[in-house]
Amino acid sequence: MSRLGTITRRSFLVVSAAVVGGVAFGYYKYQQDPANPLTPAKGETIFNPWVIVRTDGVTVITPRAEMGQGVQTTLAALVAEEMDLAWDQVRAEHGPASSAYTNFVAAGASLPFIDYRDSRMKHLAEGAMDVMGKFLGIQATGGSTSTVDAFVRMRQAGAAARYVLVQAAAKRLRQNPMALKTEGGAVVAPDGTRLSYSELAAEAVGIAPPSEPKLKDPKAWTLLGKSLPRLDMVAKATGTAAFGIDTRLPGMLFASVRANPALGGKMQHVDATAAKAMPEVKAVVDLGDAVAVVATNTWAAFKALQTVQVTWGPAPYPETTDAIFAEIAKAFDAAPHGTLRDDGNVDTALAGAKVVTSEYRVPYLAHATMEPMNAAALLKDGALTVWAPNQAPTVIRDKCAAAVGVAADKVTVHTTFLGGGFGRRAEFDYAVQAAKLAKALPGTPVLLTWRREEDMTHDFFRPGAIARMQGVVGPDGPVALKAAVAAPSVLASQGKRLLGMAPPGPDKILVEGFYDQPYGIPNYRVAGHVSDVAVPVGSWRSVGNSHNAFFQECFLDELAHEAGLDPVAMRLKLMGKESAVAARVVETAADMANWGTPAPTGRARGMAFCWSFGTPTAEIIEISQSDAGIKLEKMWIVQDVGIALDPRNIEAQMTSGAIFGLTAAIQGEITFARGAVEQQNFSDYDGLRMPQIPLFETRILQTNPHLSGVGEPATPPAAPALANAVFALTGKRIRALPLNKVVTFAT
């Protein structure tokens, strides 16, 4: 029996025990809907946590962070579709921090199941995690879950609002509700009489909606499935969009911080005499693990911080990159933390066979968001208000409340636009610092802005990782694959920060993108080894998939080369009985790229596949050799998303994710010396520039049996596709990123 079954059942029992034991006392509350967190302003009628009717149209609460991925537009369209609104009548706001906006799908996504394999146990465990998710009440944007989580709930919110508006119109017009129709934000009678939603709102809000309002047949959709103008487009194009760093309040002061360059090290002594003497400086605040300067403007705070003399303690981890990776490698000496796939008999298959052995390595990576970490806070009359570009408002609320010493219901969180997130803004450190500054200066709003150098060096990084792999390949492809991955645990690290404990059960993130791929290898084992290196780590776009796809997809290419097999044909054979959906994605990409015909002289192609966040993704890249170095010519991307709610937005995420992955593959690396991060700014941690970006051709398929995420799945295949293309072009098999340490790329 596959060890996957054993581990999964054990994990399910752990989850079930938590629900029955620790959470059972809250089950009654689970069955109750959370209180509506919205309070109507003058001229507003609130129907439910997602729908506000105003005189000029309908405002949809879209409680997921808008960080450029277009989620605000897609979520608003879910409600607008069911309410039969014209798109120009729709407005969107993020709304408050509230358990009413809990992300249920994110909790279930942490379970160690294989997405393309359906089972009763999988559904039972996901149901148990729904209970846990509702009890924890975490409102968060991440894991490519926003649209999947909202797909039913927000359509139901729109359908419920439409139902009561129709009932109110029927009562006023003395008509049968079935005789009325809705269009353009109005109820229309058979004789042409139109009653706008704003006219009906006061009467409708007192009518009870059905518990399960009827949803439209997708064939009747007029907004969903179309490429809509983004709701944030005009504001961002005209410079009027309000990001966190733009927050301004009367009497506001401005701050910045310095923390130990050796991450997690203590602050032993501070001499701020020179800073305090500067006329623009209003306060110097000891935050415990960092020192902050508050001044009349941000630049003054930056300058004053440079004069503060601090004695820092040592790092709680090895001081150099090589020593850190030596520590990670020691994890292989211990028993695996979990073996999430163990098909067949790997040891027997390897014994006496010709074994291909390889070791791969990826570096630590920064998020490098365009907008540095920042937050504003005001503590007044026992209540705390926070303005922050963040991915987890309820976490920000609770952590800031604890830091300041007020109840959570005394904290208001305003989530602004985010100038990039990628998982970094799911953390709360920057907001807690702002809250502490507000406590130090009660009654005065303070905007905290990190210097770019502070942001780059004090991240929660994508962890470095090592993979050791062995494979046996026959004439038709691999007959055995044994893989071990060692890395610090993102799951444990985030769990300790958020909940004070590492989640129980196997660490899915450690091996995701490896154990859960649709490859029918007869003898197939994937084990994860957790390293305790104390460098802070966190979620980075596609998380564990970002390195495991590189490991597996490059090693599969090695095995294909060893056997003289075509990489695409070999993968299709492995996918055979595992997943027709995955095979269709690979076939489509190969057809688009004319894989069956040789690349032009001086060019080569590479391909890779990864199933992540419910979405199978195939990428093929064509590169060329020039005098200036390797040039990225064109990339083909295919995804099967089940239901394409907004094709243009999905395509934007496909290319965005691929560029993110290509940047990391070519030049992304965080290194350490004397315990400190060496990279300081975009000058030494750069992104790909426009001339370096390949042409893109994308295709969206809709045969996947369920709706799936699109924000991250295009990132994992980018690095292995490029590395495989580099091998095809140069004959160099590069097993460690970034690639520019071995080959030169044109700029």
CSV table of N, CA and C in Angstrom, one decimal, residues 460-542:
chain,number,residue,atom,x,y,z
A,460,PHE,N,10.9,37.4,5.5
A,460,PHE,CA,10.7,36.0,5.8
A,460,PHE,C,10.8,35.3,4.5
A,461,PHE,N,12.0,34.8,4.3
A,461,PHE,CA,12.5,34.4,3.0
A,461,PHE,C,11.9,33.1,2.5
A,462,ARG,N,11.9,32.9,1.2
A,462,ARG,CA,11.7,31.5,0.7
A,462,ARG,C,12.9,30.7,1.1
A,463,PRO,N,12.7,29.6,1.8
A,463,PRO,CA,13.9,28.9,2.3
A,463,PRO,C,14.8,28.3,1.2
A,464,GLY,N,16.1,28.2,1.5
A,464,GLY,CA,17.0,27.4,0.7
A,464,GLY,C,16.6,25.9,0.9
A,465,ALA,N,16.9,25.1,-0.1
A,465,ALA,CA,16.5,23.7,-0.1
A,465,ALA,C,17.5,22.9,-0.9
A,466,ILE,N,17.6,21.6,-0.5
A,466,ILE,CA,18.5,20.6,-1.2
A,466,ILE,C,17.6,19.4,-1.5
A,467,ALA,N,17.8,18.9,-2.7
A,467,ALA,CA,17.1,17.6,-3.0
A,467,ALA,C,18.2,16.6,-3.5
A,468,ARG,N,18.1,15.4,-3.0
A,468,ARG,CA,18.9,14.3,-3.4
A,468,ARG,C,18.0,13.2,-4.0
A,469,MET,N,18.3,12.9,-5.3
A,469,MET,CA,17.4,12.0,-6.1
A,469,MET,C,18.2,10.9,-6.7
A,470,GLN,N,17.5,9.8,-6.8
A,470,GLN,CA,18.0,8.6,-7.5
A,470,GLN,C,16.9,8.1,-8.4
A,471,GLY,N,17.3,7.6,-9.6
A,471,GLY,CA,16.3,7.2,-10.5
A,471,GLY,C,16.8,6.0,-11.3
A,472,VAL,N,15.9,5.2,-11.7
A,472,VAL,CA,16.2,4.1,-12.7
A,472,VAL,C,15.3,4.3,-13.9
A,473,VAL,N,15.8,4.3,-15.0
A,473,VAL,CA,15.0,4.5,-16.2
A,473,VAL,C,15.1,3.4,-17.2
A,474,GLY,N,14.0,3.0,-17.7
A,474,GLY,CA,13.9,1.9,-18.7
A,474,GLY,C,13.6,2.5,-20.1
A,475,PRO,N,13.4,1.6,-21.1
A,475,PRO,CA,13.1,2.1,-22.4
A,475,PRO,C,11.9,3.0,-22.6
A,476,ASP,N,11.0,2.9,-21.6
A,476,ASP,CA,9.7,3.7,-21.7
A,476,ASP,C,9.7,4.8,-20.7
A,477,GLY,N,10.7,4.9,-19.9
A,477,GLY,CA,10.8,6.0,-18.9
A,477,GLY,C,11.1,5.5,-17.6
A,478,PRO,N,11.0,6.3,-16.5
A,478,PRO,CA,11.4,5.9,-15.2
A,478,PRO,C,10.6,4.8,-14.6
A,479,VAL,N,11.3,3.8,-14.0
A,479,VAL,CA,10.7,2.7,-13.3
A,479,VAL,C,10.8,2.9,-11.8
A,480,ALA,N,11.7,3.8,-11.4
A,480,ALA,CA,11.9,4.1,-10.0
A,480,ALA,C,12.4,5.5,-9.8
A,481,LEU,N,11.9,6.2,-8.8
A,481,LEU,CA,12.4,7.5,-8.4
A,481,LEU,C,12.3,7.6,-6.9
A,482,LYS,N,13.5,7.9,-6.3
A,482,LYS,CA,13.6,8.1,-4.9
A,482,LYS,C,14.1,9.5,-4.7
A,483,ALA,N,13.3,10.3,-3.9
A,483,ALA,CA,13.7,11.7,-3.7
A,483,ALA,C,13.6,12.0,-2.2
A,484,ALA,N,14.6,12.8,-1.7
A,484,ALA,CA,14.6,13.4,-0.4
A,484,ALA,C,14.8,14.8,-0.5
A,485,VAL,N,14.0,15.6,0.2
A,485,VAL,CA,14.1,17.1,0.1
A,485,VAL,C,14.4,17.6,1.6
A,486,ALA,N,15.4,18.4,1.7
A,486,ALA,CA,15.7,19.0,3.0
A,486,ALA,C,15.6,20.5,3.0
A,487,ALA,N,14.9,21.1,3.9
A,487,ALA,CA,14.7,22.5,4.0
A,487,ALA,C,14.1,22.9,5.3
A,488,PRO,N,14.3,24.2,5.7
A,488,PRO,CA,13.6,24.7,6.9
A,488,PRO,C,12.1,24.6,6.6
A,489,SER,N,11.3,24.5,7.6
A,489,SER,CA,9.8,24.3,7.4
A,489,SER,C,9.1,25.7,7.5
A,490,VAL,N,8.5,26.0,6.3
A,490,VAL,CA,7.6,27.2,6.3
A,490,VAL,C,6.4,27.0,7.1
A,491,LEU,N,5.8,25.8,7.1
A,491,LEU,CA,4.6,25.5,7.8
A,491,LEU,C,4.8,25.7,9.3
A,492,ALA,N,5.9,25.1,9.8
A,492,ALA,CA,6.2,25.2,11.3
A,492,ALA,C,6.5,26.6,11.7
A,493,SER,N,7.3,27.3,10.8
A,493,SER,CA,7.7,28.7,11.1
A,493,SER,C,6.5,29.6,11.2
A,494,GLN,N,5.6,29.5,10.2
A,494,GLN,CA,4.4,30.4,10.2
A,494,GLN,C,3.5,30.0,11.3
A,495,GLY,N,3.4,28.7,11.6
A,495,GLY,CA,2.5,28.2,12.6
A,495,GLY,C,2.9,28.7,14.0
A,496,LYS,N,4.2,28.8,14.3
A,496,LYS,CA,4.6,29.3,15.5
A,496,LYS,C,4.4,30.7,15.7
A,497,ARG,N,4.6,31.5,14.6
A,497,ARG,CA,4.3,32.9,14.7
A,497,ARG,C,2.8,33.2,14.8
A,498,LEU,N,2.0,32.5,14.1
A,498,LEU,CA,0.6,32.8,14.1
A,498,LEU,C,-0.2,32.2,15.3
A,499,LEU,N,0.1,30.9,15.6
A,499,LEU,CA,-0.7,30.2,16.6
A,499,LEU,C,0.1,29.8,17.8
A,500,GLY,N,1.4,30.1,17.8
A,500,GLY,CA,2.3,29.7,18.9
A,500,GLY,C,2.7,28.2,18.9
A,501,MET,N,2.4,27.5,17.8
A,501,MET,CA,2.8,26.1,17.7
A,501,MET,C,2.9,25.7,16.3
A,502,ALA,N,3.7,24.7,16.0
A,502,ALA,CA,3.8,24.1,14.6
A,502,ALA,C,2.6,23.2,14.5
A,503,PRO,N,1.9,23.3,13.3
A,503,PRO,CA,0.7,22.4,13.1
A,503,PRO,C,1.1,20.9,13.2
A,504,PRO,N,0.3,20.1,13.7
A,504,PRO,CA,0.6,18.6,13.7
A,504,PRO,C,0.5,18.0,12.4
A,505,GLY,N,1.1,16.8,12.3
A,505,GLY,CA,1.0,16.0,11.0
A,505,GLY,C,2.1,16.3,10.1
A,506,PRO,N,2.1,15.7,8.9
A,506,PRO,CA,3.2,15.8,8.0
A,506,PRO,C,3.3,17.2,7.4
A,507,ASP,N,4.5,17.6,7.0
A,507,ASP,CA,4.7,19.0,6.4
A,507,ASP,C,4.5,18.9,4.9
A,508,LYS,N,3.3,19.2,4.4
A,508,LYS,CA,3.0,19.2,3.0
A,508,LYS,C,3.8,20.1,2.2
A,509,ILE,N,4.0,21.3,2.7
A,509,ILE,CA,4.7,22.4,2.0
A,509,ILE,C,6.1,21.9,1.6
A,510,LEU,N,6.8,21.2,2.5
A,510,LEU,CA,8.1,20.8,2.3
A,510,LEU,C,8.3,20.0,1.0
A,511,VAL,N,7.3,19.2,0.6
A,511,VAL,CA,7.4,18.4,-0.6
A,511,VAL,C,6.3,18.6,-1.6
A,512,GLU,N,5.5,19.6,-1.5
A,512,GLU,CA,4.5,19.9,-2.5
A,512,GLU,C,5.2,20.3,-3.8
A,513,GLY,N,4.5,19.9,-4.9
A,513,GLY,CA,5.1,20.0,-6.2
A,513,GLY,C,6.1,18.9,-6.5
A,514,PHE,N,6.2,17.9,-5.6
A,514,PHE,CA,7.0,16.7,-5.9
A,514,PHE,C,6.2,15.4,-5.7
A,515,TYR,N,5.6,15.3,-4.4
A,515,TYR,CA,4.9,14.1,-4.1
A,515,TYR,C,3.5,14.0,-4.8
A,516,ASP,N,3.0,15.1,-5.2
A,516,ASP,CA,1.6,15.2,-5.6
A,516,ASP,C,1.5,15.4,-7.2
A,517,GLN,N,2.5,15.0,-7.9
A,517,GLN,CA,2.4,15.2,-9.4
A,517,GLN,C,1.9,13.9,-10.1
A,518,PRO,N,1.2,14.1,-11.2
A,518,PRO,CA,0.5,13.0,-11.9
A,518,PRO,C,1.4,12.1,-12.7
A,519,TYR,N,2.4,11.6,-12.1
A,519,TYR,CA,3.4,10.7,-12.8
A,519,TYR,C,3.2,9.3,-12.3
A,520,GLY,N,2.9,8.4,-13.2
A,520,GLY,CA,2.7,7.0,-12.8
A,520,GLY,C,4.0,6.2,-12.8
A,521,ILE,N,4.9,6.6,-12.0
A,521,ILE,CA,6.2,5.9,-11.8
A,521,ILE,C,5.9,4.7,-10.9
A,522,PRO,N,6.2,3.5,-11.3
A,522,PRO,CA,5.8,2.3,-10.5
A,522,PRO,C,6.4,2.3,-9.1
A,523,ASN,N,7.6,2.8,-9.0
A,523,ASN,CA,8.3,2.8,-7.6
A,523,ASN,C,8.7,4.3,-7.4
A,524,TYR,N,8.0,4.9,-6.5
A,524,TYR,CA,8.0,6.4,-6.4
A,524,TYR,C,7.9,6.8,-4.9
A,525,ARG,N,9.0,7.3,-4.4
A,525,ARG,CA,9.1,7.7,-3.0
A,525,ARG,C,9.6,9.1,-2.9
A,526,VAL,N,8.8,9.9,-2.1
A,526,VAL,CA,9.2,11.3,-1.8
A,526,VAL,C,9.2,11.6,-0.3
A,527,ALA,N,10.3,11.9,0.2
A,527,ALA,CA,10.4,12.1,1.7
A,527,ALA,C,10.9,13.5,2.0
A,528,GLY,N,10.4,14.1,3.1
A,528,GLY,CA,10.8,15.5,3.4
A,528,GLY,C,11.6,15.4,4.8
A,529,HIS,N,12.7,16.2,4.8
A,529,HIS,CA,13.5,16.3,6.0
A,529,HIS,C,13.5,17.8,6.5
A,530,VAL,N,13.1,18.0,7.7
A,530,VAL,CA,13.0,19.4,8.2
A,530,VAL,C,14.3,19.8,8.8
A,531,SER,N,14.8,20.9,8.4
A,531,SER,CA,16.0,21.5,9.0
A,531,SER,C,15.6,22.6,10.0
A,532,ASP,N,16.3,22.7,11.1
A,532,ASP,CA,16.0,23.7,12.1
A,532,ASP,C,16.8,25.0,12.0
A,533,VAL,N,17.4,25.3,10.8
A,533,VAL,CA,18.1,26.5,10.7
A,533,VAL,C,17.2,27.7,11.0
A,534,ALA,N,17.6,28.6,11.8
A,534,ALA,CA,16.7,29.6,12.3
A,534,ALA,C,16.6,30.9,11.5
A,535,VAL,N,17.0,30.9,10.2
A,535,VAL,CA,16.8,32.0,9.3
A,535,VAL,C,15.3,32.1,9.1
A,536,PRO,N,14.7,33.3,9.3
A,536,PRO,CA,13.2,33.4,9.2
A,536,PRO,C,12.7,33.1,7.8
A,537,VAL,N,11.8,32.2,7.7
A,537,VAL,CA,11.2,31.8,6.4
A,537,VAL,C,9.7,32.0,6.4
A,538,GLY,N,9.1,32.1,5.2
A,538,GLY,CA,7.7,32.3,5.1
A,538,GLY,C,7.2,31.9,3.7
A,539,SER,N,5.9,32.2,3.5
A,539,SER,CA,5.3,31.9,2.2
A,539,SER,C,5.9,32.8,1.1
A,540,TRP,N,6.3,32.2,0.0
A,540,TRP,CA,6.8,33.0,-1.2
A,540,TRP,C,6.0,32.4,-2.4
A,541,ARG,N,5.7,33.2,-3.3
A,541,ARG,CA,4.8,32.8,-4.4
A,541,ARG,C,5.0,31.4,-4.9
A,542,SER,N,4.1,30.6,-4.6
A,542,SER,CA,4.0,29.1,-4.9
A,542,SER,C,4.6,28.3,-3.8
